[in-house]
Coordinates of C-alpha atoms in Angstrom, one line a residue:
X1 CA 48.0 -28.1 -52.0
X2 CA 50.2 -31.1 -51.6
X3 CA 50.3 -33.6 -48.7
X4 CA 53.2 -33.3 -46.4
X5 CA 54.2 -36.3 -48.1
X6 CA 54.3 -34.9 -51.4
X7 CA 56.2 -32.2 -49.9
X8 CA 58.9 -34.3 -48.7
X9 CA 59.0 -36.5 -51.9
X10 CA 59.6 -33.3 -54.1
X11 CA 62.6 -32.0 -51.3
X12 CA 64.5 -35.5 -51.5
X13 CA 64.1 -36.0 -55.1
X14 CA 65.5 -32.1 -55.6
X15 CA 68.3 -33.3 -53.4
X16 CA 68.9 -36.5 -55.3
X17 CA 69.2 -33.9 -58.6
X18 CA 71.2 -31.2 -56.8
X19 CA 73.9 -34.2 -55.8
X20 CA 73.8 -35.1 -59.5
X21 CA 74.5 -31.4 -60.6
X22 CA 77.6 -31.2 -57.9
X23 CA 79.0 -34.4 -59.1
X24 CA 78.2 -36.3 -55.7
X25 CA 77.9 -40.1 -54.8
X26 CA 75.6 -41.4 -57.7
X27 CA 74.6 -44.3 -54.8
X28 CA 73.6 -41.6 -52.6
X29 CA 71.5 -39.9 -55.3
X30 CA 69.8 -43.1 -56.3
X31 CA 69.2 -43.7 -52.0
X32 CA 67.5 -40.4 -52.2
X33 CA 65.6 -40.9 -55.0
X34 CA 64.1 -44.0 -53.7
X35 CA 63.4 -42.6 -50.2
X36 CA 61.5 -40.1 -52.3
X37 CA 59.2 -42.9 -53.6
X38 CA 59.1 -44.7 -50.0
X39 CA 57.5 -41.4 -48.7
X40 CA 55.3 -40.6 -51.1
X41 CA 53.9 -44.0 -50.9
X42 CA 53.3 -44.3 -47.2
X43 CA 50.0 -44.3 -45.5
X44 CA 50.7 -42.1 -42.6
X45 CA 51.3 -38.5 -42.6
X46 CA 55.3 -38.2 -42.2
X47 CA 54.7 -34.7 -40.7
X48 CA 53.0 -36.3 -37.6
X49 CA 55.6 -39.0 -37.1
X50 CA 58.5 -39.4 -34.6
X51 CA 62.1 -39.9 -36.0
X52 CA 61.7 -43.9 -34.9
X53 CA 58.5 -44.2 -37.2
X54 CA 60.3 -42.4 -39.9
X55 CA 63.1 -44.7 -39.9
X56 CA 61.1 -47.8 -40.4
X57 CA 59.7 -46.4 -43.9
X58 CA 61.3 -48.5 -46.4
X59 CA 64.4 -47.0 -47.7
X60 CA 64.5 -44.3 -45.1
X61 CA 67.4 -44.4 -42.9
X62 CA 68.8 -42.4 -40.0
X63 CA 70.4 -39.6 -41.9
X64 CA 67.2 -39.2 -44.4
X65 CA 64.8 -39.5 -41.2
X66 CA 67.0 -36.6 -39.7
X67 CA 66.4 -34.3 -42.6
X68 CA 62.5 -35.0 -42.6
X69 CA 62.3 -34.5 -39.0
X70 CA 64.5 -31.1 -39.5
X71 CA 62.3 -29.9 -42.5
X72 CA 58.7 -30.1 -40.4
X73 CA 60.6 -28.6 -37.2
X74 CA 62.5 -25.8 -39.1
X75 CA 61.0 -25.3 -42.6
X76 CA 64.3 -26.0 -44.2
X77 CA 67.2 -28.6 -44.1
X78 CA 70.6 -27.1 -43.9
X79 CA 72.4 -30.0 -45.8
X80 CA 69.8 -29.2 -48.8
X81 CA 70.3 -25.6 -48.6
X82 CA 74.2 -25.8 -48.4
X83 CA 74.1 -27.7 -51.8
X84 CA 71.3 -25.1 -53.2
X85 CA 73.5 -22.4 -52.3
X86 CA 76.1 -23.6 -54.4
X87 CA 74.1 -23.9 -57.8
X88 CA 72.5 -20.6 -59.0
X89 CA 68.9 -20.6 -59.0
X90 CA 68.8 -20.6 -63.1
X91 CA 71.0 -24.1 -63.3
X92 CA 68.4 -25.4 -60.6
X93 CA 65.3 -24.4 -63.0
X94 CA 67.4 -25.9 -65.7
X95 CA 66.7 -29.5 -64.2
X96 CA 62.9 -28.8 -64.6
X97 CA 63.1 -28.8 -68.3
X98 CA 61.5 -32.0 -69.8
X99 CA 64.1 -33.9 -71.6
X100 CA 67.3 -32.3 -70.1
X101 CA 67.8 -33.8 -66.6
X102 CA 70.3 -33.1 -63.8
X103 CA 73.4 -34.5 -65.8
X104 CA 73.1 -32.6 -69.0
X105 CA 72.0 -29.5 -66.5
X106 CA 75.4 -30.2 -64.7
X107 CA 77.6 -30.3 -68.3
X108 CA 76.0 -27.1 -69.5
X109 CA 76.8 -25.2 -66.2
X110 CA 80.2 -26.3 -65.9
X111 CA 81.4 -26.6 -69.4
X112 CA 79.6 -23.4 -70.7
X113 CA 78.8 -21.5 -67.6
X114 CA 74.9 -21.7 -68.5
X115 CA 72.9 -20.6 -65.5
X116 CA 69.5 -19.9 -66.6
X117 CA 67.0 -20.9 -69.1
X118 CA 67.3 -17.7 -71.3
X119 CA 71.0 -18.2 -71.5
X120 CA 70.8 -21.8 -72.8
X121 CA 68.0 -20.8 -75.2
X122 CA 70.6 -18.2 -76.7
X123 CA 73.1 -20.8 -76.8
X124 CA 71.2 -23.1 -78.8
X125 CA 70.5 -20.2 -80.8
X126 CA 74.0 -19.6 -81.7
X127 CA 74.9 -23.5 -81.9
X128 CA 77.2 -23.4 -78.9
X129 CA 76.1 -26.9 -77.8
X130 CA 77.0 -28.8 -80.3
X131 CA 80.9 -28.4 -79.4
X132 CA 80.0 -30.5 -76.4
X133 CA 80.0 -34.3 -76.6
X134 CA 76.6 -35.3 -76.6
X135 CA 75.1 -32.3 -77.6
X136 CA 74.0 -32.3 -81.3
X137 CA 71.1 -30.8 -83.4
X138 CA 68.7 -33.5 -82.2
X139 CA 69.4 -32.9 -78.5
X140 CA 68.7 -29.2 -79.5
X141 CA 65.6 -29.8 -81.0
X142 CA 64.7 -32.1 -77.6
X143 CA 65.5 -29.0 -75.3
X144 CA 63.7 -26.5 -77.2
X145 CA 60.6 -28.8 -77.2
X146 CA 61.1 -29.5 -73.5
X147 CA 61.2 -25.5 -72.6
X148 CA 57.7 -25.8 -74.9
X149 CA 56.5 -28.5 -72.6
X150 CA 57.6 -26.5 -69.6
X151 CA 56.1 -23.3 -70.5
X152 CA 52.4 -25.1 -71.6
X153 CA 51.9 -26.5 -68.0
X154 CA 52.6 -23.2 -66.2
X155 CA 49.6 -22.5 -64.6
X156 CA 48.2 -26.3 -64.7
X157 CA 48.4 -29.0 -62.2
X158 CA 48.2 -32.6 -62.7
X159 CA 44.6 -34.4 -62.4
X160 CA 45.4 -36.1 -59.0
X161 CA 46.3 -32.8 -57.1
X162 CA 43.2 -30.9 -58.6
X163 CA 41.2 -33.7 -57.4
X164 CA 42.8 -33.6 -54.0
X165 CA 42.1 -29.9 -53.5
X166 CA 38.7 -30.1 -54.9
X167 CA 37.6 -33.0 -52.8
X168 CA 38.9 -31.5 -49.6
X169 CA 37.1 -28.1 -50.5
X170 CA 33.4 -30.0 -51.3
X171 CA 33.8 -32.3 -48.1
X172 CA 34.4 -29.0 -46.0
X173 CA 31.7 -27.3 -47.6
X174 CA 29.2 -29.6 -47.6
X175 CA 28.9 -29.8 -43.7
X176 CA 27.9 -25.8 -43.6
X177 CA 24.5 -25.3 -42.7
X178 CA 22.2 -24.5 -45.5
X179 CA 24.3 -26.2 -47.9
X180 CA 21.9 -28.4 -50.2
X181 CA 24.5 -30.0 -52.6
X182 CA 28.1 -29.6 -53.5
X183 CA 30.6 -31.0 -56.0
X184 CA 33.5 -30.1 -58.3
X185 CA 32.5 -29.1 -62.1
X186 CA 34.7 -27.9 -65.1
X187 CA 37.8 -29.6 -66.6
X188 CA 38.1 -31.5 -63.5
X189 CA 34.8 -33.3 -63.6
X190 CA 35.6 -34.3 -67.2
X191 CA 38.6 -35.8 -66.0
X192 CA 40.9 -33.8 -68.3
X193 CA 44.7 -34.9 -67.3
X194 CA 45.9 -31.3 -66.4
X195 CA 43.9 -28.5 -65.0
X196 CA 44.3 -24.9 -64.9
X197 CA 41.8 -24.0 -62.1
X198 CA 39.1 -25.8 -60.1
X199 CA 35.6 -25.2 -60.5
X200 CA 33.4 -26.0 -57.4
X201 CA 29.7 -25.4 -57.6
X202 CA 27.2 -25.7 -54.4
X203 CA 23.5 -24.8 -53.9
X204 CA 22.1 -23.2 -51.2
X205 CA 19.0 -20.7 -50.6
X206 CA 21.6 -18.3 -48.7
X207 CA 24.8 -18.1 -50.2
X208 CA 26.7 -16.1 -47.3
X209 CA 27.5 -19.0 -44.8
X210 CA 29.1 -21.3 -47.7
X211 CA 31.3 -18.0 -49.1
X212 CA 32.5 -17.5 -45.9
X213 CA 33.2 -20.8 -44.8
X214 CA 35.3 -21.0 -48.4
X215 CA 37.2 -17.8 -47.6
X216 CA 38.3 -19.4 -44.3
X217 CA 39.8 -22.6 -45.3
X218 CA 42.8 -22.9 -44.0
X219 CA 45.0 -23.5 -47.4
X220 CA 43.7 -20.0 -48.7
X221 CA 46.2 -17.6 -49.8
X222 CA 44.7 -14.9 -51.5
X223 CA 41.1 -13.9 -52.1
X224 CA 40.8 -12.6 -55.5
X225 CA 37.2 -11.8 -55.6
X226 CA 34.1 -12.3 -53.7
X227 CA 30.5 -11.9 -54.3
X228 CA 27.2 -13.2 -53.6
X229 CA 27.5 -15.8 -56.6
X230 CA 31.0 -16.4 -56.9
X231 CA 34.3 -16.3 -55.1
X232 CA 37.6 -17.0 -56.5
X233 CA 40.8 -17.5 -54.7
X234 CA 44.1 -19.0 -54.9
X235 CA 45.4 -21.9 -52.6
X236 CA 48.9 -21.5 -50.9
X237 CA 50.1 -23.9 -53.8
X238 CA 49.1 -21.3 -56.1
X239 CA 45.8 -23.1 -57.6
X240 CA 43.3 -21.0 -58.3
X241 CA 39.6 -22.1 -57.3
X242 CA 36.2 -20.6 -58.1
X243 CA 33.1 -21.0 -56.2
X244 CA 30.0 -20.5 -57.6
X245 CA 26.6 -20.8 -55.5
X246 CA 23.2 -21.4 -57.2
X247 CA 19.6 -21.8 -55.8
X248 CA 18.7 -25.6 -55.6
X249 CA 16.1 -25.4 -58.2
X250 CA 18.7 -24.3 -60.8
X251 CA 21.4 -27.1 -59.8
X252 CA 21.2 -29.0 -63.0
X253 CA 21.5 -26.0 -65.1
X254 CA 24.2 -24.8 -63.2
X255 CA 26.2 -28.2 -63.1
X256 CA 25.5 -28.8 -67.0
X257 CA 26.7 -25.3 -67.9
X258 CA 29.8 -25.4 -65.8
X259 CA 30.8 -28.9 -66.5
X260 CA 31.0 -28.9 -70.4
X261 CA 33.8 -28.0 -72.4
X262 CA 33.2 -24.4 -74.4
X263 CA 32.6 -26.6 -77.4
X264 CA 30.2 -28.8 -76.0
X265 CA 28.0 -26.0 -74.4
X266 CA 27.7 -24.1 -77.5
X267 CA 26.3 -27.3 -79.4
X268 CA 23.6 -27.3 -76.5
X269 CA 23.0 -24.1 -76.9
X270 CA 22.3 -24.2 -80.4
X271 CA 20.1 -26.9 -79.8
X272 CA 18.1 -25.0 -77.3
X273 CA 17.9 -22.1 -79.9
X274 CA 16.4 -24.2 -82.8
X275 CA 13.9 -25.6 -80.1
X276 CA 12.7 -22.0 -79.3
X277 CA 14.5 -22.3 -76.0
X278 CA 17.4 -20.4 -74.0
X279 CA 19.8 -22.4 -72.1
X280 CA 22.0 -20.8 -69.6
X281 CA 23.5 -21.6 -66.1
X282 CA 19.9 -20.7 -64.2
X283 CA 17.7 -23.2 -66.5
X284 CA 16.3 -23.7 -69.8
X285 CA 13.9 -21.1 -70.4
X286 CA 10.8 -20.7 -73.1
X287 CA 12.0 -17.7 -75.5
X288 CA 9.0 -16.2 -76.2
X289 CA 7.1 -16.0 -72.7
X290 CA 10.4 -16.1 -70.7
X291 CA 9.1 -18.9 -68.5
X292 CA 11.4 -21.5 -66.9
X293 CA 11.1 -24.9 -68.4
X294 CA 13.5 -26.8 -66.4
X295 CA 16.6 -26.5 -64.4
X296 CA 16.4 -29.0 -61.1
X297 CA 19.0 -31.7 -62.5
X298 CA 21.1 -32.2 -65.5
X299 CA 18.8 -35.2 -66.7
X300 CA 16.0 -33.0 -67.0
X301 CA 18.0 -30.3 -69.0
X302 CA 19.3 -33.0 -71.5
X303 CA 16.0 -34.7 -71.8
X304 CA 14.0 -31.7 -72.6
X305 CA 16.7 -31.0 -75.7
X306 CA 15.7 -34.1 -76.9
X307 CA 18.9 -35.8 -75.8
X308 CA 19.8 -38.6 -73.1
X309 CA 21.9 -37.5 -69.9
X310 CA 25.5 -37.4 -71.5
X311 CA 28.4 -38.3 -69.4
X312 CA 30.8 -35.7 -68.3
X313 CA 34.0 -37.2 -69.3
X314 CA 32.3 -37.0 -73.1
X315 CA 31.6 -33.5 -73.0
X316 CA 33.9 -32.4 -75.5
X317 CA 32.3 -32.1 -78.6
X318 CA 33.9 -35.1 -80.3
X319 CA 30.8 -36.8 -81.5
X320 CA 28.9 -37.5 -78.4
X321 CA 26.0 -35.0 -79.2
X322 CA 25.3 -36.9 -82.7
X323 CA 25.5 -40.0 -80.7
X324 CA 23.4 -39.0 -78.1
X325 CA 20.9 -38.2 -80.8
X326 CA 21.3 -41.4 -82.6
X327 CA 20.5 -43.1 -79.5
X328 CA 24.0 -44.6 -79.7
X329 CA 26.1 -43.2 -76.7
X330 CA 28.3 -46.0 -75.3
X331 CA 27.9 -47.4 -71.8
X332 CA 31.2 -46.3 -70.5
X333 CA 33.5 -48.5 -68.5
X334 CA 33.3 -47.9 -64.6
X335 CA 35.7 -48.6 -61.9
X336 CA 33.6 -51.1 -60.5
X337 CA 33.7 -52.8 -63.6
X338 CA 37.4 -53.6 -63.1
X339 CA 38.1 -57.1 -61.9
X340 CA 41.9 -56.8 -61.5
X341 CA 45.0 -54.6 -61.9
X342 CA 47.4 -55.8 -64.5
X343 CA 50.7 -53.9 -63.6
X344 CA 52.2 -53.2 -60.4
X345 CA 55.2 -53.3 -58.2
X346 CA 56.9 -54.3 -55.1
X347 CA 60.1 -53.7 -53.1
X348 CA 61.5 -56.5 -54.9
X349 CA 62.8 -53.8 -57.4
X350 CA 61.6 -50.2 -57.6
X351 CA 58.3 -50.4 -55.5
X352 CA 58.3 -49.4 -51.5
X353 CA 55.7 -51.9 -50.3
X354 CA 56.4 -55.8 -50.0
X355 CA 54.6 -58.6 -52.0
X356 CA 52.2 -59.6 -49.1
X357 CA 51.2 -55.7 -48.5
X358 CA 50.1 -55.0 -51.8
X359 CA 48.5 -58.1 -52.5
X360 CA 46.4 -57.7 -49.1
X361 CA 45.6 -54.1 -50.3
X362 CA 44.4 -55.3 -53.8
X363 CA 42.5 -58.0 -52.3
X364 CA 40.8 -54.9 -49.7
X365 CA 39.6 -53.5 -53.0
X366 CA 37.7 -56.5 -54.1
X367 CA 39.5 -57.6 -57.2
X368 CA 39.2 -61.0 -58.4
X369 CA 42.6 -61.1 -59.5
X370 CA 45.8 -59.4 -59.4
X371 CA 49.3 -59.3 -61.2
X372 CA 52.7 -58.4 -59.8
X373 CA 54.9 -57.0 -62.4
X374 CA 58.2 -56.3 -61.4
X375 CA 61.1 -55.1 -63.7
X376 CA 63.1 -57.3 -65.7
X377 CA 67.0 -57.3 -65.4
X378 CA 67.6 -54.9 -68.5
X379 CA 66.5 -52.3 -66.4
X380 CA 69.8 -52.6 -64.8
X381 CA 69.5 -50.3 -61.6
X382 CA 66.7 -52.6 -60.4
X383 CA 69.2 -55.4 -60.0
X384 CA 66.8 -58.2 -61.0
X385 CA 68.1 -61.6 -61.7
X386 CA 66.4 -65.1 -62.8
X387 CA 66.7 -66.5 -59.1
X388 CA 65.1 -63.2 -57.7
X389 CA 62.0 -63.6 -60.1
X390 CA 61.7 -67.3 -59.7
X391 CA 61.9 -66.7 -55.5
X392 CA 59.1 -64.4 -56.0
X393 CA 57.0 -66.6 -58.3
X394 CA 57.2 -69.1 -55.6
X395 CA 55.9 -66.5 -53.1
X396 CA 53.2 -65.5 -55.6
X397 CA 51.7 -69.1 -55.7
X398 CA 51.8 -69.5 -52.2
X399 CA 49.6 -66.5 -51.8
X400 CA 47.2 -67.4 -54.6
X401 CA 44.0 -67.2 -53.0
X402 CA 45.0 -66.5 -49.7
X403 CA 43.4 -63.2 -49.4
X404 CA 39.6 -63.3 -50.1
X405 CA 40.1 -65.8 -52.6
X406 CA 41.9 -63.4 -55.0
X407 CA 43.9 -65.2 -57.8
X408 CA 47.2 -63.8 -58.3
X409 CA 48.9 -63.5 -61.7
X410 CA 52.8 -63.8 -61.6
X411 CA 54.1 -61.3 -64.2
X412 CA 57.0 -58.9 -65.4
X413 CA 57.5 -55.6 -66.6
X414 CA 60.0 -56.3 -69.4
X415 CA 62.0 -53.3 -71.2
X416 CA 61.8 -53.1 -74.9
X417 CA 65.1 -52.6 -76.3
X418 CA 66.4 -50.2 -78.9
X419 CA 65.7 -52.9 -81.8
X420 CA 62.2 -54.1 -79.9
X421 CA 63.9 -57.2 -78.3
X422 CA 62.7 -57.5 -74.6
X423 CA 64.8 -59.3 -71.6
X424 CA 65.1 -63.2 -71.2
X425 CA 64.6 -66.0 -74.2
X426 CA 61.2 -67.2 -74.8
X427 CA 61.8 -70.5 -72.7
X428 CA 62.3 -68.0 -69.5
X429 CA 59.4 -66.1 -70.4
X430 CA 56.8 -68.9 -70.9
X431 CA 56.7 -69.3 -67.2
X432 CA 55.1 -65.8 -66.5
X433 CA 51.2 -65.7 -66.5
X434 CA 51.6 -62.0 -68.5
X435 CA 54.0 -59.9 -69.6
X436 CA 53.9 -55.8 -69.8
X437 CA 56.5 -54.3 -72.1
X438 CA 57.5 -50.8 -72.0
X439 CA 60.0 -48.4 -73.3
X440 CA 62.3 -46.9 -70.3
X441 CA 65.3 -45.6 -72.5
X442 CA 66.5 -44.8 -75.8
X443 CA 63.5 -41.8 -76.2
X444 CA 65.3 -39.8 -79.2
X445 CA 65.1 -42.7 -81.6
X446 CA 63.7 -41.6 -84.8
X447 CA 60.0 -42.0 -85.9
X448 CA 60.7 -45.0 -88.0
X449 CA 62.9 -46.7 -85.4
X450 CA 60.6 -46.1 -82.6
X451 CA 57.3 -47.7 -84.8
X452 CA 59.8 -51.1 -85.8
X453 CA 60.5 -51.0 -82.0
X454 CA 57.0 -51.1 -80.6
X455 CA 55.8 -53.2 -83.4
X456 CA 58.4 -55.7 -83.1
X457 CA 57.5 -56.0 -79.3
X458 CA 53.8 -56.5 -80.2
X459 CA 55.0 -59.3 -82.4
X460 CA 56.7 -61.0 -79.5
X461 CA 54.1 -63.8 -78.6
X462 CA 55.0 -63.6 -74.8
X463 CA 54.2 -59.9 -74.9
X464 CA 50.8 -59.3 -73.8
X465 CA 50.6 -55.8 -73.0
X466 CA 52.3 -52.6 -74.1
X467 CA 53.0 -50.4 -71.1
X468 CA 52.5 -46.7 -71.0
X469 CA 52.8 -46.9 -75.0
X470 CA 54.0 -43.5 -75.2
X471 CA 56.3 -43.3 -72.6
X472 CA 55.3 -39.4 -71.9
X473 CA 55.7 -37.8 -68.6
X474 CA 53.1 -35.0 -68.5
X475 CA 55.0 -31.7 -68.7
X476 CA 58.6 -33.3 -68.4
X477 CA 59.1 -35.5 -71.2
X478 CA 57.4 -35.5 -74.6
X479 CA 55.5 -38.8 -76.1
X480 CA 57.6 -41.0 -78.6
X481 CA 57.1 -40.1 -81.9
X482 CA 55.9 -43.0 -84.0
X483 CA 53.5 -44.3 -86.8
X484 CA 51.2 -44.6 -84.4
X485 CA 48.6 -46.3 -87.1
X486 CA 51.4 -48.9 -87.8
X487 CA 51.4 -49.6 -84.0
X488 CA 47.5 -50.1 -83.2
X489 CA 47.2 -52.2 -86.5
X490 CA 50.2 -54.4 -85.0
X491 CA 48.4 -54.6 -81.7
X492 CA 44.9 -55.4 -83.3
X493 CA 46.7 -58.2 -85.3
X494 CA 48.7 -59.7 -82.8
X495 CA 46.3 -59.7 -79.8
X496 CA 48.6 -57.5 -77.9
X497 CA 46.6 -54.9 -75.6
X498 CA 47.4 -51.1 -74.7
X499 CA 47.9 -49.9 -71.4
X500 CA 46.0 -47.1 -70.0
X501 CA 48.6 -46.3 -67.3
X502 CA 46.9 -44.5 -64.5
X503 CA 49.7 -42.8 -62.8
X504 CA 48.8 -39.2 -62.8
X505 CA 52.0 -37.9 -64.3
X506 CA 51.6 -40.4 -67.1
X507 CA 47.9 -41.1 -68.2
X508 CA 49.3 -43.1 -71.0
X509 CA 47.7 -44.0 -73.5
X510 CA 45.7 -40.4 -73.2
X511 CA 42.3 -40.0 -74.7
X512 CA 43.2 -38.8 -78.3
X513 CA 45.3 -42.3 -78.5
X514 CA 42.5 -44.1 -77.1
X515 CA 40.0 -43.1 -79.6
X516 CA 42.4 -43.6 -82.4
X517 CA 43.4 -47.0 -81.3
X518 CA 39.9 -48.0 -80.8
X519 CA 39.2 -47.9 -84.2
X520 CA 41.4 -50.5 -85.2
X521 CA 39.9 -53.1 -82.4
X522 CA 42.5 -52.7 -80.1
X523 CA 41.8 -53.7 -76.5
X524 CA 42.9 -51.9 -73.5
X525 CA 44.4 -52.6 -70.0
X526 CA 43.6 -50.0 -67.3
X527 CA 46.7 -50.6 -65.0
X528 CA 47.7 -48.7 -61.5
X529 CA 51.4 -49.2 -62.3
X530 CA 51.4 -49.0 -58.5
X531 CA 54.7 -48.7 -56.5
X532 CA 52.9 -48.3 -53.0
X533 CA 49.8 -49.2 -51.6
X534 CA 48.1 -45.7 -51.8
X535 CA 49.2 -45.9 -55.6
X536 CA 46.4 -48.7 -56.4
X537 CA 43.8 -46.3 -56.0
X538 CA 45.0 -43.8 -58.7
X539 CA 43.2 -46.3 -61.1
X540 CA 40.3 -43.8 -61.1
X541 CA 42.0 -42.0 -63.3
X542 CA 42.9 -44.4 -66.1
X543 CA 38.9 -45.2 -65.7
X544 CA 38.2 -41.6 -66.2
X545 CA 40.9 -41.3 -69.4
X546 CA 39.4 -44.7 -70.9
X547 CA 35.5 -43.2 -70.5
X548 CA 37.1 -39.9 -72.3
X549 CA 38.2 -42.5 -75.1
X550 CA 34.4 -43.9 -75.4
X551 CA 35.8 -47.2 -74.0
X552 CA 33.2 -49.7 -73.0
X553 CA 33.8 -52.8 -70.5
X554 CA 34.0 -55.1 -73.4
X555 CA 37.1 -53.2 -74.8
X556 CA 39.1 -53.3 -71.4
X557 CA 40.5 -57.0 -70.8
X558 CA 40.8 -56.6 -67.0
X559 CA 37.0 -56.3 -66.6
X560 CA 36.9 -59.7 -67.9
X561 CA 36.3 -62.9 -66.0
X562 CA 39.7 -64.7 -65.4
X563 CA 39.2 -67.5 -67.7
X564 CA 38.6 -65.2 -70.8
X565 CA 41.2 -63.2 -69.7
X566 CA 43.7 -66.2 -69.7
X567 CA 42.7 -66.9 -73.1
X568 CA 43.6 -63.7 -74.2
X569 CA 47.1 -64.0 -72.6
X570 CA 48.0 -67.1 -74.2
X571 CA 48.1 -64.7 -77.5
X572 CA 47.1 -68.0 -79.5
X573 CA 50.4 -69.6 -78.8
X574 CA 50.5 -73.1 -77.3
X575 CA 51.2 -74.0 -73.8

């Protein structure tokens, strides 16, 4: 269930892609891409804005504002429908394939007449793509992998989308008379990066009013099944939501049962069996007498099994049971532990909010420090220059401590080139408080090339953080192929942190990589990669992912006091 702003973002991005396919003005396509980001980052609901207000959104001019207004007035935009009509639906579907993109889709359509995914797969099978410039065996492999990714992601949504739906439902049901407790459970409570369906749990003596309120929510498209204890429905955006209502006395057992991954729950039931107990969603029972032992809280259930309460994000059967039995569960990093955000953007490059707004919003979150890291010049479409960056540095210094005493760090997001080099010579880099370095291009290098590329970036004395290290986009671009053992060793050796990028379509590093890197002693930075004020709040998803990777506050550099952080950022070099 997307916000109106998200709907418009998708619409404008689609128009930009369609312009690229039809050979439209590249500048115009980029303008719509920027407008899409601006609308997504806007605080206010664009469906409630007047034309005048729409035009005040950065990057949204008269023509785009008119299209947004038309969309909410008529449900469609004539100009976009006209472009859609020029292109078969199958071609429009091609641009949804990760690794393909609008330009390659346009070539396939115009040169080979490919107008569907099925025709594309057939062309690859018969090696027809190899006759086109820029399409070789490696491109074929990437496209096939992209199709596989797309098929795997069908029916699943990103974490932030599922969370938005779940929180709206929990808020609505919590106000129903008789509802004693309500929350989301399942993979969402474990902060999995994608969610197949949403599980909501409520406690009440009478389930009827809650079930009725659930069925009558405004975004319900279909009630799949409904009973006294469980109702399943599908939202207008196609997401299935399952609501279970239990008696308040069974709350803890139900929450434990419906939160853990299947493997975790099997382990806890095995422990119960060995203790001559039976564990279910209704409680923990004595096998011989059938008497209820405990059920009211999760803590009670785990305690009776001889375990401390296990945080939901660890309930995957990846060693948490053994750690709990040994008294070695980590004290996981929390969002409240974060003292700052070390990767953010402004409208100087591809952000949509000015520096002052981003700084004020960060201060309102209670941060002790905050870094501005706009893009460097090798990402040429951002049109960065030395003079622009130095002028921003003056602005940052002037705003330092201006908001609740929050300290500002002036940084940049560098581009890791094909050989591991970065923008700007060392004498210019020395003027930054910190540098994030990320891969933004050439994603199809060999495993050895990518490994050397990342290791060399780590060895740069001015690179402090590797941003979104695998460069993946969930469901759209696969992670870089690299020898990550070698990369993680380089990070630990050089004192380079790895980013946990909180942006929901990245979540990069993912939990498995975090667990892997932690074994080498690598430090991490949990960042929002914000391009607009609302993005700052997405850092919660990075924290949840860090917890899934068993990280403590000590593992995360932006939980440290500023003096300790500055020492780390010096990376052993003299200043």
